[in-house]
Amino acid sequence: MSHILVVDDETAIADLVEVYLQNDGFTVHKFYNATDALACVETQPLDLAILDVMLPDMDGFALCRRIRENHLFPILMLTAKVGDMDKITGLTLGADDYVTKPFNPLELMARVKTQLRRYIRYNQGVPTPAEPEEFDFLGLLISKTTHKCTLFGEELSLTPLEFSILWYLCQRRGRVVSSEELFEAVWGEKYMDSNNTVMSHIARLREKMHEPSRKPKFIKTVWGVGYTIE
């Protein structure tokens, strides 16, 4: 069963999350500070992390960034902050999803399972024969077999979600993909009109690809419609 890292300095919340995860059969590694959590990350194979933003020794954003230096497993942020910029900050630093406190534990479990299904599918799944295993055009090479992406020979450090977004757009090269379609295909959840998650991840992808925001060469915005790779 999957190993889940839980980091929250609020004992009651950490204990609650642990109980729900264990009830679903997950192995939980629970910590109340970032220092102990980082030691676990370097010694224990993990499948997903749930990080609180407010920690006593290092904020969750910094912890997320440290984890992303060497690991690609999904990261969910728990935050009491509801501002869009705080959410965008977490996504920009490599988080895959966020949950705002106070939260429904059942919703958190659903998000955990969604992220794990996606992570396992794109890292351990075998592609069907009819589906291309890689795309190579204009200096961009993305391979589903190796789960690697290079741009002009330079390997891009993409999170599983970022890889999934780019792969989905490459599969549909030449057509416009709406934010709704992209979100529901990659996140596996119902799209909400006020959802800025897709925009945040596209912005992060462009940054990693060294794309100018106004005239990107690869991922282009069709205003009012969606995104396309031509």
Coordinates of N, CA, C and O in Angstrom, one line a residue, residues 52-125:
D52 N 1.4 21.1 5.4 CA 0.8 22.3 5.9 C 1.7 23.5 5.5 O 2.9 23.3 5.4
V53 N 1.1 24.6 5.3 CA 1.9 25.8 4.9 C 2.6 26.4 6.1 O 3.8 26.7 6.0
M54 N 1.9 26.5 7.2 CA 2.5 27.1 8.4 C 3.1 26.0 9.3 O 2.5 25.3 10.0
L55 N 4.5 26.0 9.3 CA 5.3 25.1 10.1 C 6.2 25.9 11.0 O 6.6 27.0 10.6
P56 N 6.7 25.3 12.1 CA 7.5 26.1 13.0 C 8.9 26.4 12.6 O 9.5 27.4 12.9
D57 N 9.5 25.5 11.8 CA 10.9 25.7 11.4 C 11.1 26.1 9.9 O 12.2 26.6 9.6
M58 N 10.2 25.8 9.1 CA 10.3 26.1 7.7 C 8.9 26.1 7.1 O 8.1 25.2 7.4
D59 N 8.5 27.1 6.3 CA 7.1 27.1 5.8 C 6.9 26.0 4.7 O 7.9 25.5 4.2
G60 N 5.7 25.6 4.6 CA 5.4 24.5 3.7 C 5.8 24.7 2.2 O 6.1 23.8 1.5
F61 N 5.8 26.0 1.8 CA 6.3 26.3 0.4 C 7.8 26.0 0.3 O 8.2 25.4 -0.7
A62 N 8.6 26.3 1.3 CA 10.0 26.0 1.2 C 10.2 24.5 1.3 O 11.1 24.0 0.6
L63 N 9.4 23.9 2.1 CA 9.5 22.4 2.2 C 9.2 21.7 0.9 O 9.8 20.8 0.4
C64 N 8.1 22.2 0.3 CA 7.7 21.7 -1.1 C 8.9 21.9 -2.1 O 9.2 21.0 -2.8
R65 N 9.5 23.1 -2.1 CA 10.6 23.3 -3.0 C 11.8 22.4 -2.7 O 12.4 21.8 -3.7
R66 N 12.1 22.1 -1.5 CA 13.2 21.2 -1.1 C 12.9 19.8 -1.6 O 13.7 19.1 -2.2
I67 N 11.6 19.3 -1.4 CA 11.3 18.0 -1.9 C 11.4 17.9 -3.4 O 11.8 16.9 -3.9
R68 N 10.9 18.9 -4.1 CA 10.9 18.9 -5.5 C 12.3 18.9 -6.1 O 12.5 18.6 -7.3
E69 N 13.3 19.1 -5.4 CA 14.7 19.1 -5.9 C 15.1 17.7 -6.3 O 15.9 17.5 -7.3
N70 N 14.5 16.7 -5.7 CA 14.9 15.3 -6.0 C 13.8 14.3 -6.1 O 14.0 13.1 -6.5
H71 N 12.5 14.8 -5.9 CA 11.4 13.8 -5.9 C 10.2 14.3 -6.7 O 10.0 15.5 -6.7
L72 N 9.5 13.4 -7.4 CA 8.4 13.8 -8.2 C 7.0 13.3 -7.7 O 6.0 13.5 -8.4
F73 N 7.0 12.6 -6.5 CA 5.7 12.2 -6.1 C 4.8 13.3 -5.8 O 5.2 14.5 -5.5
P74 N 3.4 13.1 -5.9 CA 2.5 14.3 -5.7 C 2.6 14.9 -4.4 O 2.9 14.3 -3.3
I75 N 2.3 16.2 -4.3 CA 2.3 17.0 -3.1 C 1.0 17.8 -3.0 O 0.7 18.5 -4.0
L76 N 0.3 17.6 -1.9 CA -0.9 18.4 -1.6 C -0.6 19.4 -0.5 O 0.0 19.0 0.5
M77 N -1.0 20.6 -0.7 CA -0.7 21.6 0.3 C -2.0 21.9 1.2 O -3.1 22.0 0.6
L78 N -1.9 21.9 2.5 CA -3.0 22.3 3.4 C -2.7 23.8 3.8 O -1.6 24.1 4.3
T79 N -3.6 24.7 3.5 CA -3.4 26.1 3.8 C -4.6 26.7 4.4 O -5.8 26.4 4.0
A80 N -4.4 27.6 5.4 CA -5.5 28.4 6.0 C -5.7 29.7 5.2 O -6.6 30.4 5.4
K81 N -4.7 29.9 4.2 CA -4.8 31.1 3.4 C -5.7 30.8 2.2 O -5.5 29.8 1.6
V82 N -6.6 31.8 1.9 CA -7.5 31.5 0.8 C -7.2 32.4 -0.4 O -7.9 32.3 -1.4
G83 N -6.2 33.3 -0.3 CA -5.9 34.2 -1.4 C -5.4 33.4 -2.6 O -4.6 32.4 -2.5
D84 N -5.7 33.8 -3.8 CA -5.3 33.1 -5.0 C -3.7 33.1 -5.1 O -3.2 32.1 -5.6
M85 N -3.1 34.2 -4.7 CA -1.6 34.2 -4.8 C -1.0 33.2 -4.0 O 0.1 32.6 -4.3
D86 N -1.5 32.9 -2.8 CA -1.0 31.8 -2.0 C -1.1 30.5 -2.6 O -0.2 29.6 -2.6
K87 N -2.3 30.2 -3.3 CA -2.5 29.0 -4.0 C -1.5 28.9 -5.2 O -0.9 27.8 -5.4
I88 N -1.4 30.0 -5.9 CA -0.5 30.0 -7.1 C 0.9 29.8 -6.7 O 1.7 29.1 -7.4
T89 N 1.3 30.3 -5.5 CA 2.7 30.1 -5.0 C 3.0 28.7 -4.8 O 4.0 28.1 -5.3
G90 N 2.1 28.0 -4.2 CA 2.3 26.5 -3.9 C 2.4 25.8 -5.2 O 3.2 24.9 -5.4
L91 N 1.5 26.0 -6.2 CA 1.5 25.3 -7.4 C 2.8 25.6 -8.2 O 3.3 24.8 -8.9
T92 N 3.2 26.9 -8.2 CA 4.4 27.3 -8.9 C 5.6 26.6 -8.3 O 6.6 26.3 -9.1
L93 N 5.7 26.3 -7.0 CA 6.8 25.7 -6.4 C 6.8 24.2 -6.6 O 7.7 23.5 -6.1
G94 N 5.8 23.6 -7.2 CA 5.8 22.2 -7.5 C 4.7 21.4 -6.9 O 4.6 20.2 -7.0
A95 N 3.8 22.1 -6.1 CA 2.6 21.3 -5.5 C 1.7 20.9 -6.6 O 1.5 21.6 -7.6
D96 N 1.0 19.8 -6.4 CA 0.0 19.3 -7.4 C -1.4 19.7 -7.1 O -2.3 19.7 -8.0
D97 N -1.7 20.0 -5.8 CA -3.0 20.4 -5.5 C -3.0 21.1 -4.1 O -2.0 21.1 -3.4
Y98 N -4.1 21.7 -3.7 CA -4.2 22.3 -2.4 C -5.6 22.1 -1.8 O -6.5 22.0 -2.6
V99 N -5.6 22.1 -0.5 CA -6.9 22.1 0.2 C -6.9 23.2 1.3 O -5.9 23.3 2.0
T100 N -7.9 23.9 1.3 CA -8.0 25.1 2.2 C -8.7 24.6 3.6 O -9.7 24.0 3.6
K101 N -8.0 25.0 4.7 CA -8.6 24.7 6.0 C -9.7 25.7 6.3 O -9.6 26.9 5.9
P102 N -10.7 25.3 7.0 CA -11.0 23.9 7.5 C -11.5 23.1 6.3 O -12.1 23.6 5.3
F103 N -11.2 21.8 6.3 CA -11.5 21.0 5.1 C -12.3 19.8 5.5 O -12.3 19.4 6.7
N104 N -13.0 19.2 4.5 CA -13.7 18.0 4.7 C -12.7 16.8 4.6 O -12.2 16.7 3.5
P105 N -12.5 16.0 5.6 CA -11.5 14.9 5.4 C -11.9 13.9 4.3 O -10.9 13.4 3.6
L106 N -13.1 13.8 4.0 CA -13.5 12.9 2.9 C -13.1 13.5 1.5 O -12.6 12.8 0.6
E107 N -13.1 14.8 1.4 CA -12.7 15.5 0.2 C -11.1 15.3 0.1 O -10.6 15.1 -1.0
L108 N -10.4 15.5 1.2 CA -9.0 15.3 1.2 C -8.6 13.9 0.7 O -7.7 13.7 -0.1
M109 N -9.3 12.9 1.2 CA -9.1 11.5 0.8 C -9.3 11.3 -0.7 O -8.6 10.6 -1.3
A110 N -10.4 11.9 -1.2 CA -10.7 11.8 -2.6 C -9.5 12.4 -3.4 O -9.1 11.9 -4.4
R111 N -9.0 13.6 -3.0 CA -7.9 14.2 -3.7 C -6.6 13.4 -3.6 O -5.9 13.3 -4.6
V112 N -6.4 12.8 -2.5 CA -5.2 11.9 -2.3 C -5.3 10.7 -3.3 O -4.3 10.5 -4.0
K113 N -6.5 10.1 -3.4 CA -6.6 8.9 -4.3 C -6.5 9.3 -5.7 O -5.9 8.6 -6.6
T114 N -7.0 10.5 -6.1 CA -6.9 11.0 -7.5 C -5.5 11.2 -7.9 O -5.0 10.8 -8.9
Q115 N -4.7 11.9 -7.0 CA -3.3 12.1 -7.3 C -2.5 10.8 -7.4 O -1.7 10.7 -8.2
L116 N -2.8 9.9 -6.5 CA -2.1 8.6 -6.6 C -2.4 7.8 -7.8 O -1.5 7.2 -8.4
R117 N -3.7 7.8 -8.2 CA -4.1 7.1 -9.5 C -3.3 7.7 -10.7 O -2.8 7.0 -11.5
R118 N -3.3 9.0 -10.7 CA -2.6 9.7 -11.8 C -1.1 9.4 -11.8 O -0.5 9.1 -12.8
Y119 N -0.5 9.5 -10.6 CA 1.0 9.3 -10.5 C 1.3 7.8 -10.9 O 2.3 7.6 -11.6
I120 N 0.6 6.9 -10.4 CA 0.8 5.5 -10.8 C 0.6 5.2 -12.3 O 1.4 4.6 -12.9
R121 N -0.4 5.8 -12.8 CA -0.7 5.6 -14.3 C 0.4 6.2 -15.1 O 0.8 5.5 -16.1
Y122 N 0.9 7.3 -14.8 CA 1.9 7.9 -15.7 C 3.4 7.5 -15.4 O 4.3 7.8 -16.1
N123 N 3.6 6.8 -14.3 CA 4.9 6.4 -13.9 C 5.1 4.9 -14.0 O 6.2 4.4 -14.2
Q124 N 4.0 4.1 -14.0 CA 4.1 2.6 -14.0 C 3.3 2.0 -15.1 O 3.5 0.8 -15.4
G125 N 2.4 2.8 -15.6 CA 1.5 2.2 -16.6 C 2.2 1.9 -17.9 O 3.2 2.5 -18.3

